[in-house]
mmCIF file of C-alpha atoms in Angstrom:
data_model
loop_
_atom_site.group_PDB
_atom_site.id
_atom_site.type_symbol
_atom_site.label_atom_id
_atom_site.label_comp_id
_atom_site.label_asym_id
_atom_site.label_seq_id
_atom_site.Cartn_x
_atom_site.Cartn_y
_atom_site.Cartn_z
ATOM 1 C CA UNK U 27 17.292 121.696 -24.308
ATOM 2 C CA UNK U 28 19.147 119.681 -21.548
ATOM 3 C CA UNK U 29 18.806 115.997 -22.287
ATOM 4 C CA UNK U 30 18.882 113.435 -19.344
ATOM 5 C CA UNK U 31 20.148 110.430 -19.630
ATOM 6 C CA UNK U 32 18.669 107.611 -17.172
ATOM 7 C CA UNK U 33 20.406 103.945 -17.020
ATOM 8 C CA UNK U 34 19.701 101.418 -17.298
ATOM 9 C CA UNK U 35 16.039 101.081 -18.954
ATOM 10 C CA UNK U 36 15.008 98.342 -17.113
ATOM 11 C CA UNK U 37 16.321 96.358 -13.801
ATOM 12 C CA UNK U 38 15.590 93.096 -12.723
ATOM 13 C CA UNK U 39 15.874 92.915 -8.743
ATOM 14 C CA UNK U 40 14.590 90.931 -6.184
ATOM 15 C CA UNK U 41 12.602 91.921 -2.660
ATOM 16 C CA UNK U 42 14.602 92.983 -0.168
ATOM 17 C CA UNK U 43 18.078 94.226 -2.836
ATOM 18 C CA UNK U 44 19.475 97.898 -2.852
ATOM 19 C CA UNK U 45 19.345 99.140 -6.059
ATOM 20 C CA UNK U 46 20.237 102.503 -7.486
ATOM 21 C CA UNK U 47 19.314 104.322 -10.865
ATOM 22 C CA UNK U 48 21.087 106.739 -12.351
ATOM 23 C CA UNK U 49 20.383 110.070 -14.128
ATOM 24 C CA UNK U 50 22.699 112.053 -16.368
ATOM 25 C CA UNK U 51 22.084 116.067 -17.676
ATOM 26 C CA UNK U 52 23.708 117.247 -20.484
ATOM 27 C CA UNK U 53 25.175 120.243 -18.775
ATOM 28 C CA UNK U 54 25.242 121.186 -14.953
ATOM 29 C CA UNK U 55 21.412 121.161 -13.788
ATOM 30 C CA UNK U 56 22.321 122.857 -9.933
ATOM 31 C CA UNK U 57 20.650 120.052 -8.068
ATOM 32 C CA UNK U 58 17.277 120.811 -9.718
ATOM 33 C CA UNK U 59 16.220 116.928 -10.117
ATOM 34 C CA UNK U 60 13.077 115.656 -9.147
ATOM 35 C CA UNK U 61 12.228 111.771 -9.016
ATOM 36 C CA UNK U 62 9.037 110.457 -9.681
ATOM 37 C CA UNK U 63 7.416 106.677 -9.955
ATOM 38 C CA UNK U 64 4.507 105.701 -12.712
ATOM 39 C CA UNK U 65 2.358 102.858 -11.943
ATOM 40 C CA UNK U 66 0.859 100.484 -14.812
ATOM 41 C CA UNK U 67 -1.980 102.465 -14.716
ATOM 42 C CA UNK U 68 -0.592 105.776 -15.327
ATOM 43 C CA UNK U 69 -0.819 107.618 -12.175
ATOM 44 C CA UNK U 70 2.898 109.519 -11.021
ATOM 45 C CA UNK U 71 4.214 109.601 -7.707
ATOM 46 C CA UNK U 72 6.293 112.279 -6.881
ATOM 47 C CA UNK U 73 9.060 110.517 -4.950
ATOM 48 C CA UNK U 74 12.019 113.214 -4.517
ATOM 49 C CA UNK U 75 12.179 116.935 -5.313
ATOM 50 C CA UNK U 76 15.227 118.962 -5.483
ATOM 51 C CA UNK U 77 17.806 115.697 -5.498
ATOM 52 C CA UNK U 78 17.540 114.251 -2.243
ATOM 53 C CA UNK U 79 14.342 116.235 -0.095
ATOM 54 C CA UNK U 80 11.726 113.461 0.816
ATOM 55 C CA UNK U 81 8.177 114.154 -0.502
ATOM 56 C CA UNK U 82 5.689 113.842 1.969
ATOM 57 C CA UNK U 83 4.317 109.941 2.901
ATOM 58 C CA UNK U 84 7.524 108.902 0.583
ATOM 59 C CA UNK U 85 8.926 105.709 2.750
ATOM 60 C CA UNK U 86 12.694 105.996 3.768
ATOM 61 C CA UNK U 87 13.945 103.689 1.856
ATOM 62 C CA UNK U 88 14.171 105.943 -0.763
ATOM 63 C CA UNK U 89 16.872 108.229 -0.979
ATOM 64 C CA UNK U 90 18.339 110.317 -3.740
ATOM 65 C CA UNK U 91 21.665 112.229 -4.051
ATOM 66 C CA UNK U 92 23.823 113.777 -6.713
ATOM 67 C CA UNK U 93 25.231 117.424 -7.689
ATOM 68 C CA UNK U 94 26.561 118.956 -10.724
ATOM 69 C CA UNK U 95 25.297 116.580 -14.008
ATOM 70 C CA UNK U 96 24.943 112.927 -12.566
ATOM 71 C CA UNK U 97 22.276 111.941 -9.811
ATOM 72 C CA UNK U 98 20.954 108.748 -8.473
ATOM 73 C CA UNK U 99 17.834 107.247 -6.616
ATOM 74 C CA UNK U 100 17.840 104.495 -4.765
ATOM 75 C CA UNK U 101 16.065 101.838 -2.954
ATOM 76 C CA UNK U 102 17.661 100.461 0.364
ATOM 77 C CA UNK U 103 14.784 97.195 0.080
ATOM 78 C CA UNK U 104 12.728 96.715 -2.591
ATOM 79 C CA UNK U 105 9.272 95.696 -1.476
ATOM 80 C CA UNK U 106 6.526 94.440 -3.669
ATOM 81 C CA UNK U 107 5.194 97.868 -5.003
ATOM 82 C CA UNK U 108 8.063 99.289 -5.623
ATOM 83 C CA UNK U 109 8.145 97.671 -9.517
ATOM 84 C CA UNK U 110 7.403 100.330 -11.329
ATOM 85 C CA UNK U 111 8.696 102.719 -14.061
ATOM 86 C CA UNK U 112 10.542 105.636 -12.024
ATOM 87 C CA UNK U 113 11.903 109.155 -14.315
ATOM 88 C CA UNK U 114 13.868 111.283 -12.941
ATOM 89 C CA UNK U 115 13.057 115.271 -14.674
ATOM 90 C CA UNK U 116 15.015 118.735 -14.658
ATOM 91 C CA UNK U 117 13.691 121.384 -13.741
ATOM 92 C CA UNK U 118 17.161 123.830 -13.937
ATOM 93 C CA UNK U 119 15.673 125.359 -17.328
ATOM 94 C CA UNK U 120 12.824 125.645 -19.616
ATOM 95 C CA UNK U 121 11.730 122.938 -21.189
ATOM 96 C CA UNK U 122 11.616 119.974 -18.290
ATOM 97 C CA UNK U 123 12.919 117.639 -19.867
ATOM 98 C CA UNK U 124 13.037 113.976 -18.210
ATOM 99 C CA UNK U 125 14.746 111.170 -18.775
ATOM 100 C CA UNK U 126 13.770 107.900 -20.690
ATOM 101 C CA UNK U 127 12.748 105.922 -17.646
ATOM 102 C CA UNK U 128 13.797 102.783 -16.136
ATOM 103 C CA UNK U 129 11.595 99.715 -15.518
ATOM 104 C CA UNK U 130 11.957 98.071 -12.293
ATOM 105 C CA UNK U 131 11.146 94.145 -12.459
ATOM 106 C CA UNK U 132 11.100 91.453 -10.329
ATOM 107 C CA UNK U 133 13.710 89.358 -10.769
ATOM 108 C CA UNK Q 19 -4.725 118.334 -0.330
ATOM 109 C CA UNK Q 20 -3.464 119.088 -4.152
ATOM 110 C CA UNK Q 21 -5.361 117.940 -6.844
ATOM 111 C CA UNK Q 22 -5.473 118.019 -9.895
ATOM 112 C CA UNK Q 23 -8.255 116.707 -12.136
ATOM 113 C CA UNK Q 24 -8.074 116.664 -16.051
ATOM 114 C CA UNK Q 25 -10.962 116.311 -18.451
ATOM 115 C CA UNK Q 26 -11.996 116.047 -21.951
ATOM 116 C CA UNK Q 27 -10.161 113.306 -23.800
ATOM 117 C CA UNK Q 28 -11.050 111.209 -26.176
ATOM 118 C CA UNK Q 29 -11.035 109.957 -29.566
ATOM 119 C CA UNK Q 30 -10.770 112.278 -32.283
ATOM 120 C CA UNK Q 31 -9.989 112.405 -36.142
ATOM 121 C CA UNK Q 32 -7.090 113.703 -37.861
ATOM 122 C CA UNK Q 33 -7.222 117.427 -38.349
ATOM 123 C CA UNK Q 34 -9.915 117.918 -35.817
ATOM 124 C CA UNK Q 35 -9.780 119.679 -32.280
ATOM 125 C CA UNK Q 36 -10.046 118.811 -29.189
ATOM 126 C CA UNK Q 37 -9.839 120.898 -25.658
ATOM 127 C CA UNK Q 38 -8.446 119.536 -22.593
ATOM 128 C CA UNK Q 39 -9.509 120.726 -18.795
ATOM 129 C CA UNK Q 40 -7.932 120.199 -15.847
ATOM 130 C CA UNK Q 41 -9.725 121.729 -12.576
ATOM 131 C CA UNK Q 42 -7.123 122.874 -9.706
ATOM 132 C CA UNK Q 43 -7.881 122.461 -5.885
ATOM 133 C CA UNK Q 44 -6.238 122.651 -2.692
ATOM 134 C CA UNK Q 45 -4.369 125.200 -3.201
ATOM 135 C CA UNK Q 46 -4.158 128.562 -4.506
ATOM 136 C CA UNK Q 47 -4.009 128.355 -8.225
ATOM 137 C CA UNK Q 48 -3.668 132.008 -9.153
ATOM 138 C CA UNK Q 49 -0.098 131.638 -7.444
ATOM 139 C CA UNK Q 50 1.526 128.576 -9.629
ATOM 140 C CA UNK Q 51 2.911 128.150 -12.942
ATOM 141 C CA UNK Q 52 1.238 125.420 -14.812
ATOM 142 C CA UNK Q 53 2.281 123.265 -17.183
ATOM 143 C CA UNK Q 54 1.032 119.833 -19.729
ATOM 144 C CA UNK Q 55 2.774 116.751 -20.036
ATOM 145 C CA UNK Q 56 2.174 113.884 -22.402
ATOM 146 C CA UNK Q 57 3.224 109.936 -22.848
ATOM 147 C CA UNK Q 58 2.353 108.498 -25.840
ATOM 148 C CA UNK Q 59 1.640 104.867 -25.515
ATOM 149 C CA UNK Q 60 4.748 102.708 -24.211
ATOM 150 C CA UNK Q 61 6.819 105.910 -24.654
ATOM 151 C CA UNK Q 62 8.468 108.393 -22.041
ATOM 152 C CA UNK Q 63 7.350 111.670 -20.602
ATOM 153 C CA UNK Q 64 7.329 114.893 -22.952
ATOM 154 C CA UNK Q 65 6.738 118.517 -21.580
ATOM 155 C CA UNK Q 66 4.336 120.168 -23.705
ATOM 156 C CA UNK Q 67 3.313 123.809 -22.698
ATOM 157 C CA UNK Q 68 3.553 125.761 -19.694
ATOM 158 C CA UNK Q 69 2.181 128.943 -18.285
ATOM 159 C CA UNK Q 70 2.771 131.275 -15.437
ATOM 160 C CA UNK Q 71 0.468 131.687 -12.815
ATOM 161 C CA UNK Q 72 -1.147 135.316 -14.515
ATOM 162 C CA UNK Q 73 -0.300 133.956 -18.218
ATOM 163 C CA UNK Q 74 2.148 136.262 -18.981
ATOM 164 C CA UNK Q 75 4.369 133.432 -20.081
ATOM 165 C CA UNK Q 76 3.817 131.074 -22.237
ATOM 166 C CA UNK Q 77 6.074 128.178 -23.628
ATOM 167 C CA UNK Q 78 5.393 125.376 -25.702
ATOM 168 C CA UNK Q 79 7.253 122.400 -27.153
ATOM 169 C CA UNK Q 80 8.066 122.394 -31.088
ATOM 170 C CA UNK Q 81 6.637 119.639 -31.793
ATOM 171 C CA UNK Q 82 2.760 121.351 -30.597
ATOM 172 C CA UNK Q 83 3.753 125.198 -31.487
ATOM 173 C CA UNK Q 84 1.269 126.812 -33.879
ATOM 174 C CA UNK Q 85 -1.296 123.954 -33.074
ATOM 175 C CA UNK Q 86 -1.832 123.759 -29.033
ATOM 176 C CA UNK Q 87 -2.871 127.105 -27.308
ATOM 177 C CA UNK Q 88 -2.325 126.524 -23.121
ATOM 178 C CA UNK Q 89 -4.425 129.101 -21.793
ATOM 179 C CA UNK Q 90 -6.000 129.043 -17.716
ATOM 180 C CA UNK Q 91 -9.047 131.053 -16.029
ATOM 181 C CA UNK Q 92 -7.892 131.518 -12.285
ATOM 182 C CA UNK Q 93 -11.283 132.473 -11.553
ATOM 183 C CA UNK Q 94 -12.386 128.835 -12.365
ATOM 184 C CA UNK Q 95 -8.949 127.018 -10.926
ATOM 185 C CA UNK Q 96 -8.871 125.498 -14.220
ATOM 186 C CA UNK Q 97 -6.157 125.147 -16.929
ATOM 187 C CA UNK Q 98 -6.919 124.244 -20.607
ATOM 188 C CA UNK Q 99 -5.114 123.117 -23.406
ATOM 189 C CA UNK Q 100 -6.646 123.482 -26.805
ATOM 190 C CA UNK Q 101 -5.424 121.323 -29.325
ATOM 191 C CA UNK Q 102 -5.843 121.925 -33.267
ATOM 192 C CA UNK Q 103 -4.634 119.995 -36.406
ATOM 193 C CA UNK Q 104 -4.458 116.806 -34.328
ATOM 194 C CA UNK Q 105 -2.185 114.147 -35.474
ATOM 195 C CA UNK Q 106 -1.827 110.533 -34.599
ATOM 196 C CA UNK Q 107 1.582 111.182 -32.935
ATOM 197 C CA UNK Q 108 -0.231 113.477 -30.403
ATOM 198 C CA UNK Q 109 -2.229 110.280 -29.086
ATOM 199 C CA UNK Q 110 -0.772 110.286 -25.791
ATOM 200 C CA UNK Q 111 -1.743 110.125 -22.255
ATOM 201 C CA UNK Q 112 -2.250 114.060 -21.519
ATOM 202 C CA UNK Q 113 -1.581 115.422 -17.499
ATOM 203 C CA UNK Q 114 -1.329 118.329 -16.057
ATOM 204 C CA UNK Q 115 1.227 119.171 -13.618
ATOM 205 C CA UNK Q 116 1.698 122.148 -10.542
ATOM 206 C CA UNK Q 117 5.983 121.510 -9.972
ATOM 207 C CA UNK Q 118 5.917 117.928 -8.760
ATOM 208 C CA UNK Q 119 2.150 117.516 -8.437
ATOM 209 C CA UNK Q 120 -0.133 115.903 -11.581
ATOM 210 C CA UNK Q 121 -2.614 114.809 -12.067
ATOM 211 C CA UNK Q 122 -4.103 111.198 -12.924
ATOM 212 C CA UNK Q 123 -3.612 111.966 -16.863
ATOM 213 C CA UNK Q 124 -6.251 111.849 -19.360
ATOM 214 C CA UNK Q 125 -6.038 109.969 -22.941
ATOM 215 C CA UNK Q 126 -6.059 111.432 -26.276
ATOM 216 C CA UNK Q 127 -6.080 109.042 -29.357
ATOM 217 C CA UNK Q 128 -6.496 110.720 -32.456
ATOM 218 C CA UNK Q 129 -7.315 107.800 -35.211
ATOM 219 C CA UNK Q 130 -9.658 107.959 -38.309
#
């Protein structure tokens, strides 16, 4: 299985910073990297699919980019609901794996 | 709009079963792949079992082969996951996912 490897675990930032998270696949994962957000109460957002493609109602200020094994999301201005748990997940082979998650705090 | 609704958790014993639903709409679910997800409390996200969209395929993840069975009626636009032999390390939050669509989760504690 590939295993991703997300830093760091948690981030303390304040409203308004650029800050970036970063994902790492054990082997080459072709760009197949999908970002998503988890709220205290469970429910995942689907932020970016594919490394850097935009879902849908996602605000701009999120962007993501990468190629090869390392990719990165980040967040141009951190407003108020943007601290959250975000996990970035392969999807290059079976199983998905995801990574371990990072914790984004206010500062 | 995709949604995807899951059902039947709860608290269950050691040992015992317990069969998880998760109704499909808003798109057409005959088409898509399907696949489980769980987070067990204060833990990360773990892929479970997939299937493809006429359940020809079938994966699972070690840690549930031989006990879950992911299985999915397209006439219903619902996917199920039946779980045997529970354990307390399957208590997790259980969702069901179309590519980067899920659902809003539903809990399983298993717990004597």
């Amino acid at each position: 299985d590939i295993q991703m490897t997300q830093t760091p675990s948690s981030m303390p930032a304040s409203l308004g910073e650029r800050v970036t998270i970063s994902c790492r696949a054990s082997q080459g994962i072709s760009n197949y990297l999908n970002w998503y957000q988890q709220k205290p109460d469970g429910t995942i957002k689907p932020l970016i699919y594919y490394t850097s493609n935009l879902q849908s109602g996602v605000p701009s200020r999120f962007s993501g980019s990468g190629s090869g094994t390392d990719y990165s999301l980040t967040i141009s201005s951190l407003e108020p609901e943007d601290f959250a748990m975000y996990y970035c997940q392969q999807y290059d082979s079976s199983p998905w794996t995801f990574g371990g998650g990072t914790k984004l705090e206010l500062k | 709009e995709v949604q995807l609704v899951e059902s039947g958790g709860g608290l269950v014993q050691p040992g015992r079963s317990l069969k998880l639903s998760c109704l499909a709409s808003g798109f057409t679910f005959s088409n898509y792949g399907m696949n489980w997800i769980r987070q067990a409390p204060g833990k990360g996200l773990e892929w479970v079992a997939s299937i493809s969209s006429s359940s020809s395929y079938i994966y699972y993840a070690d840690t549930v082969k031989g006990r879950f069975t992911i299985s999915r009626d397209n006439a219903k636009n619902t996917l199920y996951l039946q779980m045997t032999s529970l354990r307390s390390e399957d208590t997790a939050l259980y969702y069901c996912a179309r590519s980067t669509y899920w659902g809003q989760g539903v809990m399983v504690t298993v717990s004597s």
